[in-house]
PDB file of C-alpha atoms and ligand atoms in Angstrom:
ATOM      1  CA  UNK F  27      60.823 -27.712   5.210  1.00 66.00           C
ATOM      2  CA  UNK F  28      61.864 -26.176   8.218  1.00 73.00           C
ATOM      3  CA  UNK F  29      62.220 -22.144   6.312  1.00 93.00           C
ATOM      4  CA  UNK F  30      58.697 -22.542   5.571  1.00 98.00           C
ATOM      5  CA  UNK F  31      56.091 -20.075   6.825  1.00 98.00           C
ATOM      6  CA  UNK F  32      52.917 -22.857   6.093  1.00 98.00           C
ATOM      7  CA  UNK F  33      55.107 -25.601   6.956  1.00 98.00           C
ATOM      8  CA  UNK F  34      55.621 -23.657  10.921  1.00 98.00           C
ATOM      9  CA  UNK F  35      52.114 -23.140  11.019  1.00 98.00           C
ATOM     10  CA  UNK F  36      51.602 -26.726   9.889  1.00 97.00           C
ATOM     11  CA  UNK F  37      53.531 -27.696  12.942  1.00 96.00           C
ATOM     12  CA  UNK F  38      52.416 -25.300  15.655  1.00 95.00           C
ATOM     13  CA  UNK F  39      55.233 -23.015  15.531  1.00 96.00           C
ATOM     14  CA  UNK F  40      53.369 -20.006  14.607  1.00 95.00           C
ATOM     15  CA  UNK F  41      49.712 -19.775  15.557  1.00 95.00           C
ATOM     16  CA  UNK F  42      47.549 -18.010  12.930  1.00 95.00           C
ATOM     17  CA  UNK F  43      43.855 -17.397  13.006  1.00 92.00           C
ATOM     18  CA  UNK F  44      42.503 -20.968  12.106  1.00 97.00           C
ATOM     19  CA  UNK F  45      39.002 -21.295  10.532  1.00 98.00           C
ATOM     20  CA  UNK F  46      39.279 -25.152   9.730  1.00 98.00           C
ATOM     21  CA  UNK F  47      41.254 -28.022  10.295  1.00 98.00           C
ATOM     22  CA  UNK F  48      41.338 -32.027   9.480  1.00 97.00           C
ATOM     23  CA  UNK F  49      43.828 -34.205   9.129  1.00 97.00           C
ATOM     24  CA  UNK F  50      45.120 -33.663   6.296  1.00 98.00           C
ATOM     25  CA  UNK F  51      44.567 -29.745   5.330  1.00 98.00           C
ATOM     26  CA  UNK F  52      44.139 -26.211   7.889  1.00 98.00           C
ATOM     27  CA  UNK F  53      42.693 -22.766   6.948  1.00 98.00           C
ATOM     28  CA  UNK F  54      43.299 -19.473   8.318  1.00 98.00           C
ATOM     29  CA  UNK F  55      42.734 -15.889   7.799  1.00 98.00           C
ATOM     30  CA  UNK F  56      44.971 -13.985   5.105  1.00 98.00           C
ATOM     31  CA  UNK F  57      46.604 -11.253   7.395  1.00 97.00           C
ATOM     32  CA  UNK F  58      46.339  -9.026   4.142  1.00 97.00           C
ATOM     33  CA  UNK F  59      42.610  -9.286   3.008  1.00 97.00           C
ATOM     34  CA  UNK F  60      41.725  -8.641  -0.055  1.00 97.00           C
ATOM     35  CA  UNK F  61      37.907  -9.496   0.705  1.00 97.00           C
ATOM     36  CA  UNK F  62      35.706  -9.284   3.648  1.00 97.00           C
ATOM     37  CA  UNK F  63      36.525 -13.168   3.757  1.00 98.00           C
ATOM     38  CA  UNK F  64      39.899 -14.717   2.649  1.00 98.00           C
ATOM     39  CA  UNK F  65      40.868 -17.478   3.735  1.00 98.00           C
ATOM     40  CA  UNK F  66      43.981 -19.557   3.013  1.00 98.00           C
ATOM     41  CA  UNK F  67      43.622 -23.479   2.583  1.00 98.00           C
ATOM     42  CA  UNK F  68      47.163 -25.302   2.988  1.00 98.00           C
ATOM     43  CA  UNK F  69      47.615 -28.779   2.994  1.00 98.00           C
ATOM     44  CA  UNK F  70      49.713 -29.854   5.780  1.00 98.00           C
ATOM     45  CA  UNK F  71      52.464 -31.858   3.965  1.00 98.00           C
ATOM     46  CA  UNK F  72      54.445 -29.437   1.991  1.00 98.00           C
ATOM     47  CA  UNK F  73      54.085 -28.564  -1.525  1.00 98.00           C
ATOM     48  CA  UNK F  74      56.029 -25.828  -3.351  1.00 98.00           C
ATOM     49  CA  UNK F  75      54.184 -25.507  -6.346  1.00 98.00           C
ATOM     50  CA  UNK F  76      51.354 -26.923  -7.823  1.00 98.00           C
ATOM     51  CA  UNK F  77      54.183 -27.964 -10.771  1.00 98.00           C
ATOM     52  CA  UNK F  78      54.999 -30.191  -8.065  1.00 98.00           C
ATOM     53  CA  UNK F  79      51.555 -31.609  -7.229  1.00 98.00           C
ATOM     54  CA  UNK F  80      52.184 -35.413  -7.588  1.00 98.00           C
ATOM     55  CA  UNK F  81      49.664 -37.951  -9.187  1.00 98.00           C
ATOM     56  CA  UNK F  82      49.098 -39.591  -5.676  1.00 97.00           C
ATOM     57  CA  UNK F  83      48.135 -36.087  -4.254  1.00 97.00           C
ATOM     58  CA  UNK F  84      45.224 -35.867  -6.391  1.00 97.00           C
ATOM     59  CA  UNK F  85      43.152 -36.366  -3.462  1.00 98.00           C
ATOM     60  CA  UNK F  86      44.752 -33.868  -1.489  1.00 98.00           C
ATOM     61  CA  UNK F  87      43.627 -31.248  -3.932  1.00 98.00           C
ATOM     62  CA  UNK F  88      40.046 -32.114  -3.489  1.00 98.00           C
ATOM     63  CA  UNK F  89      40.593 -32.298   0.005  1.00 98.00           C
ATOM     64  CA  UNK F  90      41.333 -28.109  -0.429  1.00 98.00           C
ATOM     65  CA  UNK F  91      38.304 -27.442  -2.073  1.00 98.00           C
ATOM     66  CA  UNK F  92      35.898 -29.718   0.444  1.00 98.00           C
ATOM     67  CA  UNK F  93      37.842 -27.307   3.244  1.00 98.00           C
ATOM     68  CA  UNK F  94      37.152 -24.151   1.201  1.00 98.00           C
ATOM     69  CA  UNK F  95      33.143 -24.899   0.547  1.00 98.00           C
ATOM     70  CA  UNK F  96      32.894 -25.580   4.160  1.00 98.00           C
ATOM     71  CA  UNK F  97      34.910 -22.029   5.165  1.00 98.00           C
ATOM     72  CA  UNK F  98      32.343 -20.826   3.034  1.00 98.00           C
ATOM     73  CA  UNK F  99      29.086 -22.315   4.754  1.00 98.00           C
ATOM     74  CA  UNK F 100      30.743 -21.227   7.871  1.00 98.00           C
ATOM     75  CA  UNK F 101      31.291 -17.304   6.485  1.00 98.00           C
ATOM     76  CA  UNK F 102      27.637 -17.117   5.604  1.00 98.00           C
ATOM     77  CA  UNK F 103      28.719 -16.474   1.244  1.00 98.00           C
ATOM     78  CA  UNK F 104      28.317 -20.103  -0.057  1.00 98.00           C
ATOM     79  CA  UNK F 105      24.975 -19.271  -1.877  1.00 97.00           C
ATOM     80  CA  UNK F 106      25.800 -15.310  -2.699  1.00 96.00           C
ATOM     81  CA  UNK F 107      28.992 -17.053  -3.972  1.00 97.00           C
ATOM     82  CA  UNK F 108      33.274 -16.804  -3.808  1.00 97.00           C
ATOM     83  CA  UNK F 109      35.940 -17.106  -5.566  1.00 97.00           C
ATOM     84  CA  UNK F 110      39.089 -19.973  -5.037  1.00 98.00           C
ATOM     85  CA  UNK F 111      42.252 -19.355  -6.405  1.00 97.00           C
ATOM     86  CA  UNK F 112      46.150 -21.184  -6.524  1.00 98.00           C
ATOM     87  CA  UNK F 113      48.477 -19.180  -7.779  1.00 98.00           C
ATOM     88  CA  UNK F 114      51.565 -20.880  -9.446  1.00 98.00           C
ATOM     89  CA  UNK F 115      54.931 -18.766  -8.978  1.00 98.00           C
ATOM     90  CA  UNK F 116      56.336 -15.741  -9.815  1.00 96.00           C
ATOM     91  CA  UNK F 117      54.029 -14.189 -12.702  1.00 97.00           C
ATOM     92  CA  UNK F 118      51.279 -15.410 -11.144  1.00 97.00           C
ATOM     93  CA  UNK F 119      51.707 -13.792  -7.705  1.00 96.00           C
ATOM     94  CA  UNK F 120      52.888 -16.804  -5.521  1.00 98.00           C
ATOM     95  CA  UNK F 121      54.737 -15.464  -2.574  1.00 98.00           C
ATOM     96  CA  UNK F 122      54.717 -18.219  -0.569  1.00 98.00           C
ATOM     97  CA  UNK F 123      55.884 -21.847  -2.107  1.00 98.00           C
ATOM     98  CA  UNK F 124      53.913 -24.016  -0.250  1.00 98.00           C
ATOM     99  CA  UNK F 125      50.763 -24.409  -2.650  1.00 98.00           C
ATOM    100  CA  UNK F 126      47.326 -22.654  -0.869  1.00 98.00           C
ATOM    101  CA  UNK F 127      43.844 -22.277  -2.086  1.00 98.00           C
ATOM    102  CA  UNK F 128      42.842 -18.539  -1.722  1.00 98.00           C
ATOM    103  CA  UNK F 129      38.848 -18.112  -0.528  1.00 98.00           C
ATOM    104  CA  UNK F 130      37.900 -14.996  -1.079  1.00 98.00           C
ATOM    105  CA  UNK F 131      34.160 -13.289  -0.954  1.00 98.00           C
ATOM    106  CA  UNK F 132      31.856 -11.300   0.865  1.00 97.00           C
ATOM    107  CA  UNK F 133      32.238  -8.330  -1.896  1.00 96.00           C
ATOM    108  CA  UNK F 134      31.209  -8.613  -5.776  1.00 93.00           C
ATOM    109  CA  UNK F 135      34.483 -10.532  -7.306  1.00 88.00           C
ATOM    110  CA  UNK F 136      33.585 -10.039 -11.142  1.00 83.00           C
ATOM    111  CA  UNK F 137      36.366 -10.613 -13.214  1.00 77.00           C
ATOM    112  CA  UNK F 138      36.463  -9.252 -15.946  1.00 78.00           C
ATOM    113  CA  UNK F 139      34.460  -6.038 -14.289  1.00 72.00           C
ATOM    114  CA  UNK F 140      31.243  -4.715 -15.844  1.00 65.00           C
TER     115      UNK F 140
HETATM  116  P1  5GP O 229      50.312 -16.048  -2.622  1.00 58.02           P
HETATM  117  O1  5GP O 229      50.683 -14.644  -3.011  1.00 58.02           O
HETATM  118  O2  5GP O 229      51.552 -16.905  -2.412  1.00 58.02           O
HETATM  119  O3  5GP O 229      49.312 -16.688  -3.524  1.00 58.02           O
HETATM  120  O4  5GP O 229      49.576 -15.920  -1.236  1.00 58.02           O
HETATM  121  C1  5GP O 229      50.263 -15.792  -0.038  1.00 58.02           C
HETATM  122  C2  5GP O 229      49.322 -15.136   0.936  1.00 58.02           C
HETATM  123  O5  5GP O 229      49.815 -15.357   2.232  1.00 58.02           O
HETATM  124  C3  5GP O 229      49.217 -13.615   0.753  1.00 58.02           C
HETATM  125  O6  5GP O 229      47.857 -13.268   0.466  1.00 58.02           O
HETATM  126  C4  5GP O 229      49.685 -13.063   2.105  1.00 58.02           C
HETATM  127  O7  5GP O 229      48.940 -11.943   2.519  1.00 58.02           O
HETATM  128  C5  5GP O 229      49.520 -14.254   3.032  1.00 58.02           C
HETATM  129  N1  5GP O 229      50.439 -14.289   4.154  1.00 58.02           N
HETATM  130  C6  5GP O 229      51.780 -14.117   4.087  1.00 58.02           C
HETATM  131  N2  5GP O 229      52.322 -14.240   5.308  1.00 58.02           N
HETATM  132  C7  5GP O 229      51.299 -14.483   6.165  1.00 58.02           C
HETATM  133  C8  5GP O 229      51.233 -14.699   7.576  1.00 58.02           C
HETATM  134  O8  5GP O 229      52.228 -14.692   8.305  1.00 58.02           O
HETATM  135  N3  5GP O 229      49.998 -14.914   8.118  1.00 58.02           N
HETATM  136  C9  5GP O 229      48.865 -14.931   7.351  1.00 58.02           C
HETATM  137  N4  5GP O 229      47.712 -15.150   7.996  1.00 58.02           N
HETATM  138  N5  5GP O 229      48.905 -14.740   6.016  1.00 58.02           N
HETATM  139  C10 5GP O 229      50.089 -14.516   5.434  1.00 58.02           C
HETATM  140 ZN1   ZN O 230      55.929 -25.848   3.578  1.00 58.02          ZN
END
């Protein structure tokens, strides 16, 4: 997908702020935090929506959330705690359609608040 923001990152085009990266997935810094940490986890091969997630990328998924614990071990707010989040199109807030697990934490993420 070569009009893809993840997929140019995916390839070394653009250069964001990396925080992880294997084989098969990379993290980076959301350049609009909503948290003292958020982090984006983006699997390299690209994805629009997680409608699209195929049965033989099940792995892949897991793969996300391995990447995101780790972010959080490395940000110091794996025991305190954080939040991971996909969000699926429009309604849901996705801006970018290449599917991405949002890390957020370092602040109290209650939902609902109280
Ligand atoms: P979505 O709204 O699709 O779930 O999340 C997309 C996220 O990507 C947003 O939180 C937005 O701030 C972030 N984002 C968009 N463009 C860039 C960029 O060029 N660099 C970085 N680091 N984050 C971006
Ligand atoms: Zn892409």
């Amino acid at each position: 997908m070569s009009d893809c923001l993840f997929c140019k990152m995916a390839a070394g085009e653009i250069k964001p702020d990396i925080v992880y990266e294997d084989a098969d997935v990379f993290a980076f810094r959301d350049i609009n935090p909503q948290a003292p940490t958020h982090v984006l986890v983006v699997p390299k091969t690209h994805i629009a929506t997680l409608n699209d997630l195929q049965p033989e990328q099940a792995a892949l998924i897991g793969k996300l959330y391995l990447a995101a614990r780790q972010i959080a071990e490395q940000d110091g707010i794996a025991e305190r705690g954080y939040r991971t989040v996909m969000n699926c199109n429009r309604e849901a807030g996705q801006t970018v359609f290449h599917i991405h697990l949002h890390v957020l934490g370092g602040r109290g993420m209650h939902w609902p608040p109280g």
